[in-house]
């Protein structure tokens, strides 16, 4: 049985520090407020959606909002952050969220996010509007992947959401009643699943009550036949002797994991990603070849790709390069070391023609 996905992690992985920088600049808020608003907004929206499950027609409204998302909504939302289209995306996202939660709940959520982040209710509404299509897009992905109905999926996220929710923000949100409603919806969904499972178990037990005695009788008959019909002489089985060639070590069964560097996975939590920006990138021949511009992670927070802004001294024209994780040989506190030489890096094509942010 597959484990329940962590929606907070799945949603957070789409929002890189670079996207936060662009969005904060376009909204006219400082980066710190933007970071706090997003860290509170993701679990806040999930809690509010869970609370709406208890309302009449709440589940249908969530499913309808998910169905209205256009294909490629996640990529589109990421691409438009920090562009002139960001305001339109935020406005449409907030409208979709309000249609599900209701105006009162949306305002209460925005007020809590605004107080926690320091951006105010207006700034918080812009943040929630940007997050809404990402949240709905991930919910749609998980439904299509067979993670169950939306009510069951949201109820399964109670622990993940509470762990991700900043305590100060939880206090603000608790005064609005959203958390209490979310917990009630979770309890109702869990009771429903428990009663359904019990009904199935009881039904199966009553139908199969005659089967166990019959199987036991057949086993006894089979055992008796075996004991009385087997030959009297007994052959002892011996374990095969392991044959080794002197001086040759046995073949190792260890499988190398190409995502392990320096004996441990390169794992970076979402709130630590900014710390890695502008850290140095070195070649295998110990030459600084660039700086980290962006990290791409999987749902388990493992880094899968590093975008590097190349040193202009390499004659690369300030290009940006996409370095896959299997090219990283070691991770250090002050940067990373690649398994590629300076010459090999120079021969790489730029990342989709992207230009690096060249320092003046």
GROMACS .gro file of N, CA, C and O in nm, residues 125-186:
model
  248
  125UNK      N    1  -0.400   3.872   0.068
  125UNK     CA    2  -0.493   3.824  -0.035
  125UNK      C    3  -0.420   3.801  -0.167
  125UNK      O    4  -0.452   3.705  -0.240
  126UNK      N    5  -0.324   3.886  -0.198
  126UNK     CA    6  -0.244   3.863  -0.318
  126UNK      C    7  -0.165   3.734  -0.309
  126UNK      O    8  -0.155   3.658  -0.406
  127UNK      N    9  -0.107   3.708  -0.190
  127UNK     CA   10  -0.031   3.584  -0.171
  127UNK      C   11  -0.122   3.462  -0.183
  127UNK      O   12  -0.088   3.363  -0.249
  128UNK      N   13  -0.240   3.468  -0.119
  128UNK     CA   14  -0.334   3.355  -0.125
  128UNK      C   15  -0.381   3.332  -0.268
  128UNK      O   16  -0.402   3.218  -0.311
  129UNK      N   17  -0.400   3.442  -0.342
  129UNK     CA   18  -0.443   3.428  -0.482
  129UNK      C   19  -0.339   3.359  -0.568
  129UNK      O   20  -0.372   3.282  -0.659
  130UNK      N   21  -0.211   3.384  -0.539
  130UNK     CA   22  -0.104   3.316  -0.613
  130UNK      C   23  -0.091   3.170  -0.573
  130UNK      O   24  -0.059   3.084  -0.656
  131UNK      N   25  -0.116   3.140  -0.445
  131UNK     CA   26  -0.103   3.002  -0.397
  131UNK      C   27  -0.221   2.915  -0.438
  131UNK      O   28  -0.205   2.793  -0.455
  132UNK      N   29  -0.339   2.975  -0.453
  132UNK     CA   30  -0.461   2.896  -0.478
  132UNK      C   31  -0.450   2.803  -0.599
  132UNK      O   32  -0.481   2.684  -0.588
  133UNK      N   33  -0.407   2.850  -0.718
  133UNK     CA   34  -0.399   2.758  -0.832
  133UNK      C   35  -0.296   2.647  -0.811
  133UNK      O   36  -0.313   2.536  -0.863
  134UNK      N   37  -0.189   2.677  -0.736
  134UNK     CA   38  -0.089   2.574  -0.709
  134UNK      C   39  -0.149   2.466  -0.619
  134UNK      O   40  -0.132   2.346  -0.643
  135UNK      N   41  -0.221   2.508  -0.514
  135UNK     CA   42  -0.285   2.411  -0.423
  135UNK      C   43  -0.386   2.326  -0.498
  135UNK      O   44  -0.387   2.202  -0.486
  136UNK      N   45  -0.472   2.389  -0.578
  136UNK     CA   46  -0.574   2.315  -0.652
  136UNK      C   47  -0.511   2.223  -0.756
  136UNK      O   48  -0.557   2.110  -0.779
  137UNK      N   49  -0.403   2.269  -0.817
  137UNK     CA   50  -0.335   2.186  -0.916
  137UNK      C   51  -0.276   2.061  -0.855
  137UNK      O   52  -0.286   1.951  -0.912
  138UNK      N   53  -0.215   2.073  -0.736
  138UNK     CA   54  -0.158   1.956  -0.669
  138UNK      C   55  -0.269   1.862  -0.621
  138UNK      O   56  -0.256   1.740  -0.631
  139UNK      N   57  -0.379   1.917  -0.570
  139UNK     CA   58  -0.492   1.832  -0.531
  139UNK      C   59  -0.544   1.752  -0.650
  139UNK      O   60  -0.574   1.633  -0.638
  140UNK      N   61  -0.552   1.818  -0.765
  140UNK     CA   62  -0.597   1.748  -0.886
  140UNK      C   63  -0.501   1.638  -0.927
  140UNK      O   64  -0.543   1.529  -0.966
  141UNK      N   65  -0.371   1.666  -0.917
  141UNK     CA   66  -0.270   1.564  -0.950
  141UNK      C   67  -0.287   1.441  -0.862
  141UNK      O   68  -0.280   1.327  -0.909
  142UNK      N   69  -0.305   1.463  -0.732
  142UNK     CA   70  -0.314   1.352  -0.639
  142UNK      C   71  -0.443   1.272  -0.659
  142UNK      O   72  -0.443   1.150  -0.644
  143UNK      N   73  -0.552   1.339  -0.693
  143UNK     CA   74  -0.676   1.266  -0.724
  143UNK      C   75  -0.657   1.179  -0.847
  143UNK      O   76  -0.699   1.063  -0.850
  144UNK      N   77  -0.593   1.234  -0.949
  144UNK     CA   78  -0.569   1.156  -1.071
  144UNK      C   79  -0.473   1.041  -1.047
  144UNK      O   80  -0.477   0.940  -1.116
  145UNK      N   81  -0.387   1.057  -0.945
  145UNK     CA   82  -0.291   0.951  -0.912
  145UNK      C   83  -0.352   0.843  -0.823
  145UNK      O   84  -0.283   0.750  -0.781
  146UNK      N   85  -0.481   0.856  -0.791
  146UNK     CA   86  -0.549   0.754  -0.712
  146UNK      C   87  -0.533   0.769  -0.563
  146UNK      O   88  -0.534   0.671  -0.490
  147UNK      N   89  -0.517   0.894  -0.515
  147UNK     CA   90  -0.500   0.916  -0.371
  147UNK      C   91  -0.633   0.923  -0.297
  147UNK      O   92  -0.636   0.957  -0.180
  148UNK      N   93  -0.743   0.891  -0.363
  148UNK     CA   94  -0.874   0.888  -0.297
  148UNK      C   95  -0.952   1.014  -0.323
  148UNK      O   96  -0.909   1.105  -0.393
  149UNK      N   97  -1.075   1.021  -0.265
  149UNK     CA   98  -1.159   1.138  -0.279
  149UNK      C   99  -1.097   1.257  -0.210
  149UNK      O  100  -1.011   1.244  -0.123
  150UNK      N  101  -1.145   1.377  -0.247
  150UNK     CA  102  -1.084   1.498  -0.194
  150UNK      C  103  -1.103   1.509  -0.043
  150UNK      O  104  -1.012   1.556   0.028
  151UNK      N  105  -1.219   1.466   0.010
  151UNK     CA  106  -1.241   1.472   0.155
  151UNK      C  107  -1.144   1.381   0.229
  151UNK      O  108  -1.084   1.419   0.330
  152UNK      N  109  -1.127   1.259   0.178
  152UNK     CA  110  -1.034   1.164   0.239
  152UNK      C  111  -0.891   1.214   0.229
  152UNK      O  112  -0.811   1.202   0.323
  153UNK      N  113  -0.856   1.273   0.114
  153UNK     CA  114  -0.720   1.323   0.092
  153UNK      C  115  -0.688   1.437   0.189
  153UNK      O  116  -0.582   1.439   0.251
  154UNK      N  117  -0.781   1.531   0.205
  154UNK     CA  118  -0.758   1.643   0.296
  154UNK      C  119  -0.752   1.597   0.441
  154UNK      O  120  -0.669   1.644   0.519
  155UNK      N  121  -0.840   1.502   0.477
  155UNK     CA  122  -0.840   1.453   0.615
  155UNK      C  123  -0.710   1.382   0.650
  155UNK      O  124  -0.664   1.386   0.765
  156UNK      N  125  -0.646   1.321   0.550
  156UNK     CA  126  -0.520   1.248   0.575
  156UNK      C  127  -0.403   1.342   0.601
  156UNK      O  128  -0.296   1.299   0.642
  157UNK      N  129  -0.423   1.472   0.577
  157UNK     CA  130  -0.313   1.569   0.587
  157UNK      C  131  -0.308   1.641   0.721
  157UNK      O  132  -0.228   1.734   0.738
  158UNK      N  133  -0.392   1.603   0.817
  158UNK     CA  134  -0.401   1.675   0.944
  158UNK      C  135  -0.263   1.693   1.009
  158UNK      O  136  -0.223   1.805   1.045
  159UNK      N  137  -0.190   1.584   1.026
  159UNK     CA  138  -0.060   1.591   1.094
  159UNK      C  139   0.042   1.671   1.012
  159UNK      O  140   0.119   1.751   1.066
  160UNK      N  141   0.043   1.651   0.880
  160UNK     CA  142   0.137   1.724   0.795
  160UNK      C  143   0.111   1.874   0.801
  160UNK      O  144   0.204   1.955   0.806
  161UNK      N  145  -0.017   1.912   0.799
  161UNK     CA  146  -0.053   2.053   0.800
  161UNK      C  147  -0.015   2.117   0.934
  161UNK      O  148   0.042   2.227   0.937
  162UNK      N  149  -0.044   2.049   1.044
  162UNK     CA  150  -0.016   2.107   1.175
  162UNK      C  151   0.135   2.119   1.200
  162UNK      O  152   0.181   2.213   1.264
  163UNK      N  153   0.213   2.023   1.148
  163UNK     CA  154   0.359   2.032   1.163
  163UNK      C  155   0.416   2.151   1.085
  163UNK      O  156   0.512   2.214   1.127
  164UNK      N  157   0.356   2.179   0.970
  164UNK     CA  158   0.407   2.287   0.885
  164UNK      C  159   0.358   2.425   0.928
  164UNK      O  160   0.417   2.526   0.888
  165UNK      N  161   0.254   2.431   1.009
  165UNK     CA  162   0.192   2.559   1.043
  165UNK      C  163   0.270   2.629   1.154
  165UNK      O  164   0.286   2.574   1.263
  166UNK      N  165   0.320   2.752   1.130
  166UNK     CA  166   0.388   2.827   1.236
  166UNK      C  167   0.296   2.848   1.355
  166UNK      O  168   0.177   2.876   1.338
  167UNK      N  169   0.349   2.835   1.476
  167UNK     CA  170   0.265   2.841   1.596
  167UNK      C  171   0.196   2.976   1.611
  167UNK      O  172   0.078   2.983   1.651
  168UNK      N  173   0.266   3.084   1.581
  168UNK     CA  174   0.205   3.217   1.592
  168UNK      C  175   0.088   3.231   1.495
  168UNK      O  176  -0.018   3.285   1.529
  169UNK      N  177   0.109   3.182   1.374
  169UNK     CA  178   0.001   3.187   1.275
  169UNK      C  179  -0.117   3.099   1.318
  169UNK      O  180  -0.233   3.136   1.298
  170UNK      N  181  -0.088   2.984   1.380
  170UNK     CA  182  -0.195   2.896   1.428
  170UNK      C  183  -0.281   2.967   1.532
  170UNK      O  184  -0.403   2.947   1.536
  171UNK      N  185  -0.221   3.051   1.615
  171UNK     CA  186  -0.297   3.128   1.713
  171UNK      C  187  -0.392   3.226   1.644
  171UNK      O  188  -0.509   3.240   1.682
  172UNK      N  189  -0.342   3.295   1.541
  172UNK     CA  190  -0.427   3.388   1.466
  172UNK      C  191  -0.540   3.313   1.396
  172UNK      O  192  -0.655   3.358   1.396
  173UNK      N  193  -0.506   3.199   1.337
  173UNK     CA  194  -0.606   3.123   1.262
  173UNK      C  195  -0.708   3.059   1.357
  173UNK      O  196  -0.825   3.046   1.323
  174UNK      N  197  -0.661   3.019   1.476
  174UNK     CA  198  -0.751   2.956   1.572
  174UNK      C  199  -0.862   3.049   1.616
  174UNK      O  200  -0.977   3.005   1.639
  175UNK      N  201  -0.833   3.178   1.628
  175UNK     CA  202  -0.936   3.273   1.670
  175UNK      C  203  -1.047   3.289   1.567
  175UNK      O  204  -1.156   3.334   1.598
  176UNK      N  205  -1.019   3.250   1.441
  176UNK     CA  206  -1.121   3.260   1.335
  176UNK      C  207  -1.213   3.139   1.332
  176UNK      O  208  -1.317   3.140   1.265
  177UNK      N  209  -1.176   3.031   1.404
  177UNK     CA  210  -1.258   2.909   1.406
  177UNK      C  211  -1.229   2.813   1.293
  177UNK      O  212  -1.286   2.704   1.287
  178UNK      N  213  -1.138   2.849   1.203
  178UNK     CA  214  -1.108   2.762   1.089
  178UNK      C  215  -1.045   2.632   1.134
  178UNK      O  216  -1.080   2.524   1.084
  179UNK      N  217  -0.953   2.638   1.231
  179UNK     CA  218  -0.887   2.517   1.277
  179UNK      C  219  -0.985   2.421   1.343
  179UNK      O  220  -0.978   2.299   1.323
  180UNK      N  221  -1.078   2.475   1.424
  180UNK     CA  222  -1.177   2.389   1.491
  180UNK      C  223  -1.263   2.315   1.389
  180UNK      O  224  -1.292   2.196   1.403
  181UNK      N  225  -1.304   2.386   1.285
  181UNK     CA  226  -1.388   2.323   1.182
  181UNK      C  227  -1.309   2.218   1.104
  181UNK      O  228  -1.362   2.114   1.066
  182UNK      N  229  -1.182   2.247   1.079
  182UNK     CA  230  -1.099   2.151   1.007
  182UNK      C  231  -1.081   2.023   1.088
  182UNK      O  232  -1.087   1.912   1.034
  183UNK      N  233  -1.059   2.037   1.219
  183UNK     CA  234  -1.043   1.919   1.305
  183UNK      C  235  -1.172   1.839   1.312
  183UNK      O  236  -1.170   1.716   1.313
  184UNK      N  237  -1.286   1.909   1.316
  184UNK     CA  238  -1.415   1.838   1.318
  184UNK      C  239  -1.437   1.762   1.189
  184UNK      O  240  -1.485   1.647   1.189
  185UNK      N  241  -1.401   1.824   1.075
  185UNK     CA  242  -1.417   1.755   0.946
  185UNK      C  243  -1.327   1.634   0.938
  185UNK      O  244  -1.366   1.528   0.886
  186UNK      N  245  -1.205   1.645   0.991
  186UNK     CA  246  -1.112   1.532   0.991
  186UNK      C  247  -1.166   1.417   1.074
  186UNK      O  248  -1.162   1.301   1.033
   0.00000   0.00000   0.00000
